[in-house]
Structures are given as structure tokens and as C-alpha cells.
PDB file of C-alpha atoms in Angstrom:
ATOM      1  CA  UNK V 242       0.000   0.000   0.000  1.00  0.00           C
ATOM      2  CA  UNK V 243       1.335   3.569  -0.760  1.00  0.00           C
ATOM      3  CA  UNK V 244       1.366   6.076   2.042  1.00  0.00           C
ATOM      4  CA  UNK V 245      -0.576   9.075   1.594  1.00  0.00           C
ATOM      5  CA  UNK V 246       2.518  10.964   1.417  1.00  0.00           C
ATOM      6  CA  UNK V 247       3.619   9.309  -1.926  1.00  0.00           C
ATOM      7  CA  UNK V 248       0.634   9.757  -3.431  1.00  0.00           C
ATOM      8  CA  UNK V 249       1.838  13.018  -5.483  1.00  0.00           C
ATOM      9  CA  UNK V 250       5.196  11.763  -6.470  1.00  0.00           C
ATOM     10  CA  UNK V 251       3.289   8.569  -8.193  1.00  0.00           C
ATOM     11  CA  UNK V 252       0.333  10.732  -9.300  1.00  0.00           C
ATOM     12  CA  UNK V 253       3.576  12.833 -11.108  1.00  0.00           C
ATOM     13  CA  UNK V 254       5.645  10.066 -11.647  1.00  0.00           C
ATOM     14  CA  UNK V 255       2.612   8.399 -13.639  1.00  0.00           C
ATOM     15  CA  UNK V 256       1.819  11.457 -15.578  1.00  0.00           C
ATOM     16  CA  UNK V 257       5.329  11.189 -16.589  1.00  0.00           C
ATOM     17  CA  UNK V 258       5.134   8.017 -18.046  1.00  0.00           C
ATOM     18  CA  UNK V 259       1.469   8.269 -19.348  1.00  0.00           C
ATOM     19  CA  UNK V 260       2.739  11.177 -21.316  1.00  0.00           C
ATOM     20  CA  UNK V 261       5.771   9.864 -22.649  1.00  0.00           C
ATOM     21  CA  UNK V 262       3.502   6.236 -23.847  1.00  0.00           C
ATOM     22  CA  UNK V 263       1.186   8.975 -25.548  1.00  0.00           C
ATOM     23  CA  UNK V 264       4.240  10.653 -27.467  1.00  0.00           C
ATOM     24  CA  UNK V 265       5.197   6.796 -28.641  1.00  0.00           C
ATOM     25  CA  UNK V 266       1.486   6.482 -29.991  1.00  0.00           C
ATOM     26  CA  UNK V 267       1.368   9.521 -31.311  1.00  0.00           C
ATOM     27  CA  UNK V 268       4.497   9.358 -32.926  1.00  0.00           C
ATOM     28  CA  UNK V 269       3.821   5.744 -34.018  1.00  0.00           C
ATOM     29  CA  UNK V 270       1.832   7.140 -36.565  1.00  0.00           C
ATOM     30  CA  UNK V 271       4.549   9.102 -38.977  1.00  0.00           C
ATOM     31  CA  UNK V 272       7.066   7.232 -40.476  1.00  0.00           C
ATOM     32  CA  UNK V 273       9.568   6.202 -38.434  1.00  0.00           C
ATOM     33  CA  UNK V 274      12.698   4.977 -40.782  1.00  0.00           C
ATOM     34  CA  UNK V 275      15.886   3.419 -39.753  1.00  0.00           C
ATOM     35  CA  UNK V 276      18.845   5.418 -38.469  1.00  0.00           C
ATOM     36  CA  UNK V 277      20.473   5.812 -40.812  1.00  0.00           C
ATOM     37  CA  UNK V 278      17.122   7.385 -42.335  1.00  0.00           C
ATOM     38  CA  UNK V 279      15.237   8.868 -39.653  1.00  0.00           C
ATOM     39  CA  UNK V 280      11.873   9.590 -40.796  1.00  0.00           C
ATOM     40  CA  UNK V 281       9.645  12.152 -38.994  1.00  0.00           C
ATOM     41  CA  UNK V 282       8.341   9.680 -36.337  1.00  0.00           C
ATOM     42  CA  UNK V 283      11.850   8.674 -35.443  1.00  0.00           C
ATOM     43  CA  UNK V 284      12.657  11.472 -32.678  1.00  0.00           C
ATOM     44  CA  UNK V 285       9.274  11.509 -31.065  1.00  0.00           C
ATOM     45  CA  UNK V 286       9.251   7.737 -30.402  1.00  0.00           C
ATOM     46  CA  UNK V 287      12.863   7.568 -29.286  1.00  0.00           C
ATOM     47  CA  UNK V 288      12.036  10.898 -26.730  1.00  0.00           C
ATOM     48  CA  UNK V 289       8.738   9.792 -26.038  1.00  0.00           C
ATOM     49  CA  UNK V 290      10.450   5.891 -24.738  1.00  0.00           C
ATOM     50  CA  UNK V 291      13.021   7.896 -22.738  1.00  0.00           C
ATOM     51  CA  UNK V 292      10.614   9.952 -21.286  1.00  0.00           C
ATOM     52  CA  UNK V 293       8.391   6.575 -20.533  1.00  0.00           C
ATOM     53  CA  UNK V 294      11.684   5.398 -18.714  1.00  0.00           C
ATOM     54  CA  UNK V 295      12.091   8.638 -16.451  1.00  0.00           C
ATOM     55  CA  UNK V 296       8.742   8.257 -15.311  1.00  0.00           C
ATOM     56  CA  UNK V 297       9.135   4.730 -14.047  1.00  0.00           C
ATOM     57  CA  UNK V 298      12.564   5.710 -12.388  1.00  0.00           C
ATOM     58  CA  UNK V 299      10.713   8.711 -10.683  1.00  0.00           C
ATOM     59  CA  UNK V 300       7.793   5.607 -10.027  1.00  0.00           C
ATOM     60  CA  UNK V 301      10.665   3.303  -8.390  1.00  0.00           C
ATOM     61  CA  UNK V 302      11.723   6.394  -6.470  1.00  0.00           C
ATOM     62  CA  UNK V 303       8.508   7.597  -5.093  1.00  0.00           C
ATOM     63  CA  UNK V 304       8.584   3.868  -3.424  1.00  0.00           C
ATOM     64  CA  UNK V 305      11.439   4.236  -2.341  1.00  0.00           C
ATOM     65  CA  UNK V 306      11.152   7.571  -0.904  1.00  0.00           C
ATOM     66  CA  UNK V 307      11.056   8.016   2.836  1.00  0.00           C
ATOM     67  CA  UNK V 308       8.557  11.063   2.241  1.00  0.00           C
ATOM     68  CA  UNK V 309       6.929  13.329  -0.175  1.00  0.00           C
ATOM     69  CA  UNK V 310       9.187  14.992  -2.230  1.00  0.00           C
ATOM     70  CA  UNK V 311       6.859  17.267  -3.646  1.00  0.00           C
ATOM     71  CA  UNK V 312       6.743  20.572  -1.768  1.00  0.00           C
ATOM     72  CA  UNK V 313       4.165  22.961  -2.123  1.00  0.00           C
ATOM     73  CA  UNK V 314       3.922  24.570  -5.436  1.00  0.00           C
ATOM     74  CA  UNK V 315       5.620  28.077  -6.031  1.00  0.00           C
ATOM     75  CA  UNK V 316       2.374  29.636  -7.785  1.00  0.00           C
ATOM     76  CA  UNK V 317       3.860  33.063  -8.534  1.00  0.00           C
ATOM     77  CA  UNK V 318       7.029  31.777 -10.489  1.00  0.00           C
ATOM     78  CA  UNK V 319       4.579  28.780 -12.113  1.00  0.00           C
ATOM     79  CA  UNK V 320       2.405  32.225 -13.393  1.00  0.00           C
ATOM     80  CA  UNK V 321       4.881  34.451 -14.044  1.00  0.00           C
ATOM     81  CA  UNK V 322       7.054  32.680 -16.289  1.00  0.00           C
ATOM     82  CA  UNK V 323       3.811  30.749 -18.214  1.00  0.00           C
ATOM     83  CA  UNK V 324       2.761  34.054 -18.905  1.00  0.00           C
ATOM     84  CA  UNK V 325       5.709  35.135 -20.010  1.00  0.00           C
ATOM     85  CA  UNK V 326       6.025  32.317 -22.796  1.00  0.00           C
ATOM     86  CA  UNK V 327       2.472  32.735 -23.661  1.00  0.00           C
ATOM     87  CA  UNK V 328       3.128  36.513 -24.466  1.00  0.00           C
ATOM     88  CA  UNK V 329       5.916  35.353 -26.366  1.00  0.00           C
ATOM     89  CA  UNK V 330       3.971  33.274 -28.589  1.00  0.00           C
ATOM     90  CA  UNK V 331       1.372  35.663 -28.876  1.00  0.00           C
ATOM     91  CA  UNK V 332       3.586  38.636 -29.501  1.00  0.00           C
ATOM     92  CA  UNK V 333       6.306  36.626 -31.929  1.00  0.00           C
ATOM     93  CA  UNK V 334       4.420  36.974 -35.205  1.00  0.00           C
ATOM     94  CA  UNK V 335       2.520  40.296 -34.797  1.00  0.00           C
ATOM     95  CA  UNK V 336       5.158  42.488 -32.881  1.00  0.00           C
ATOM     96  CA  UNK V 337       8.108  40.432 -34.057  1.00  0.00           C
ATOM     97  CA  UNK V 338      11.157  38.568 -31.983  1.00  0.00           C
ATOM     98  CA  UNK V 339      12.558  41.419 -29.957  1.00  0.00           C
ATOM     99  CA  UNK V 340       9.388  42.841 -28.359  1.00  0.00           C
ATOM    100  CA  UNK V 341       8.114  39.242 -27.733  1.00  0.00           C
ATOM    101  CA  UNK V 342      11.422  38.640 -26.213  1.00  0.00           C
ATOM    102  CA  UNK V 343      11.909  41.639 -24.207  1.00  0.00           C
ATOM    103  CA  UNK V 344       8.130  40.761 -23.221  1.00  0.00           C
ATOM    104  CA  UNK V 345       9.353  37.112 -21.848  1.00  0.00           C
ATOM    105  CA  UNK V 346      12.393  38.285 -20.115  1.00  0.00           C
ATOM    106  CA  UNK V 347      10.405  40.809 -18.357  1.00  0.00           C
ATOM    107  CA  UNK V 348       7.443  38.965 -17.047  1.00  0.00           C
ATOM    108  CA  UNK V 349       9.574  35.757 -16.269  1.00  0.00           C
ATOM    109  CA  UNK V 350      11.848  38.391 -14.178  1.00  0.00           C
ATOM    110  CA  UNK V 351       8.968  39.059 -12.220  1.00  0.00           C
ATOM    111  CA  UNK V 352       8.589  35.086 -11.009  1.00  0.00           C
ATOM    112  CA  UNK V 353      11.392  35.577  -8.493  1.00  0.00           C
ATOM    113  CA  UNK V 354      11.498  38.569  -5.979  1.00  0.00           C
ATOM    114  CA  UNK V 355      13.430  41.232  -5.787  1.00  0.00           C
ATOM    115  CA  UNK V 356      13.216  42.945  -9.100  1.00  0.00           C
ATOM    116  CA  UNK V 357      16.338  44.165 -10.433  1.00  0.00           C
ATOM    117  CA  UNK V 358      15.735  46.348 -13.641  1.00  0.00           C
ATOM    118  CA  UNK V 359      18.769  46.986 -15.053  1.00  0.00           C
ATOM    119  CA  UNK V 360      20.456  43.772 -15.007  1.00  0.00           C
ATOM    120  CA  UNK V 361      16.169  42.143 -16.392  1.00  0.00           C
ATOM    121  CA  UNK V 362      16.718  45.002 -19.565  1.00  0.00           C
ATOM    122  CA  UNK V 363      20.256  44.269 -20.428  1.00  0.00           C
ATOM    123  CA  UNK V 364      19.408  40.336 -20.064  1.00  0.00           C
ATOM    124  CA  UNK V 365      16.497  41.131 -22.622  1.00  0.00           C
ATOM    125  CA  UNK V 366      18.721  43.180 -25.101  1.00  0.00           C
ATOM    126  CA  UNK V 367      21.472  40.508 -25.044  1.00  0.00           C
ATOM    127  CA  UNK V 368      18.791  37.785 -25.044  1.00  0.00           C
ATOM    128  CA  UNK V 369      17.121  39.667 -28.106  1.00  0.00           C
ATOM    129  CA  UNK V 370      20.300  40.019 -30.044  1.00  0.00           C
ATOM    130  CA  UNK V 371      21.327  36.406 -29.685  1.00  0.00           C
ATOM    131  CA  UNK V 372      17.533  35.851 -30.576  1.00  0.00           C
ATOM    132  CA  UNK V 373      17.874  37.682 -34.059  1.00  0.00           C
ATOM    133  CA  UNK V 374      21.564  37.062 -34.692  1.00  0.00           C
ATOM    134  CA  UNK V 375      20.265  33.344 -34.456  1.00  0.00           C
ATOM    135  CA  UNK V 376      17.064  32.784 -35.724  1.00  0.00           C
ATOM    136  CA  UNK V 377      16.982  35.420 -38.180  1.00  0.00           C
ATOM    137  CA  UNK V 378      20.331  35.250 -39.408  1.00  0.00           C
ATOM    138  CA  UNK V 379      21.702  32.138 -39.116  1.00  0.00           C
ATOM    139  CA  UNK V 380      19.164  29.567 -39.052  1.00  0.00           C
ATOM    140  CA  UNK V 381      16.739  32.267 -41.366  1.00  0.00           C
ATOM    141  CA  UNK V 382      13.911  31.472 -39.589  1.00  0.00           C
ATOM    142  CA  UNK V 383      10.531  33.521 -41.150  1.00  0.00           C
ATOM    143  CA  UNK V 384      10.573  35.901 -38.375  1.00  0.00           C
ATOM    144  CA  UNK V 385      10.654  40.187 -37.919  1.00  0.00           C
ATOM    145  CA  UNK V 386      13.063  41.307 -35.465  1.00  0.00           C
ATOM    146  CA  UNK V 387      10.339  44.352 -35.351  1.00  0.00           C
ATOM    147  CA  UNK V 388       6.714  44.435 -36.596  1.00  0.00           C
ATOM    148  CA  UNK V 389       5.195  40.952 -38.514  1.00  0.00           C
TER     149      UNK V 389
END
């Protein structure tokens, strides 16, 4: 019988390896090749297996845990930093990469008290200049550094 205390590290533990089964069926159904010709279902079925194997590791650890080692969740960094990737998303095609990144760096700096603004906006412009100097230039992604 599992304690009561264990009951969140299997309930995560599970989710874990539910998830990473679901990636294996999902990704079951592209063409998965050889290695030496990986088709498009390769890398989701070989990431969605190791991800399957985590979650029973973190399942044979939960047993073997003394206690819960779940702690109670930090909502305000769990918030901050979701809403700073959803901005990004939203704000990547319309406003381009630098204002969605500035926007991320920003709102995710906000997740972890005390607020330092100078060192958050020269994070964001180095962050946003490795962002274009990257994607836009070197891997010529379809992205604006400004405006979509």
C-alpha cells in the first residue's frame, strides 16, 4: 500500500510516463525509418520511450522515498514565467522577436522577488540580439526582429 505521502510523487511520476507512452502512440503514426534514415516519427518515439523510462525511475523512487518529495507549489514563479512564454507566442508573429522577447524576459523576471531592472533590460537586449543574430540570421527562420 502507498502512504498518503507518496501519493503526489506517483500521481507525477505516472503522468510522466502516461505522457511519454502517448508521445510513442502519437508518434507511431509518422514514419519512423531506420537510423540511418530517420523519418519524422523517429525522434518523437525515441524521446517519447526515454521519457516513458524517467517516469518509471521517478515511479521506483517515489517507493522508495522516505517522504513526499513534492513541496508545495511556487504559484507566482509557475504564473509568471507561463505568462511570459504565452506573451511570447502571442507577440512573436505580430510584434516580431525582440518585443516578444523583451516581453518574456520581463514577465519571467517578475517570477522571483526582488526585481532588479537593469540587469532584467540588459538580459532582454542581449537575449534579443542572440535571438535575431540566431534565428533570423543564421538559421533564417521567417521571423521580424520588429513588426510581422
Amino acid at each position: 500500500m502507498v502512504s498518503r505521502q507518496k501519493l503526489p510523487d506517483l500521481i507525477a511520476a505516472l503522468s510522466v510516463v502516461a505522457l511519454g507512452v502517448a508521445v510513442v502512440v502519437i508518434g507511431r503514426g509518422y514514419p519512423v525509418g531506420t537510423l540511418s534514415r530517420m523519418g519524422s516519427g523517429y525522434f518523437p518515439v525515441i524521446l517519447g520511450g526515454l521519457l516513458a523510462l524517467v517516469g518509471v525511475a521517478l515511479i521506483w523512487e517515489a517507493i522508495r522515498a522516505g517522504e513526499s518529495a513534492l513541496q508545495r507549489i511556487p504559484l507566482r514563479p509557475v504564473l509568471m514565467i507561463g505568462l511570459g512564454v504565452l506573451s511570447f507566442g502571442a507577440l512573436v508573429e505580430r510584434a516580431g522577436l525582440v518585443p516578444a522577447t523583451v516581453a518574456l524576459v520581463l514577465l519571467s523576471s517578475l517570477a522571483e522577488p526582488p526585481l532588479r531592472p537593469v540587469s532584467t533590460l540588459v538580459i532582454a537586449a542581449v537575449m534579443s540580439a542572440l535571438g535575431v543574430a540566431l534565428f533570423i540570421h543564421a538559421l533564417a527562420l521567417p521571423l521580424n526582429a520588429f513588426g510581422g
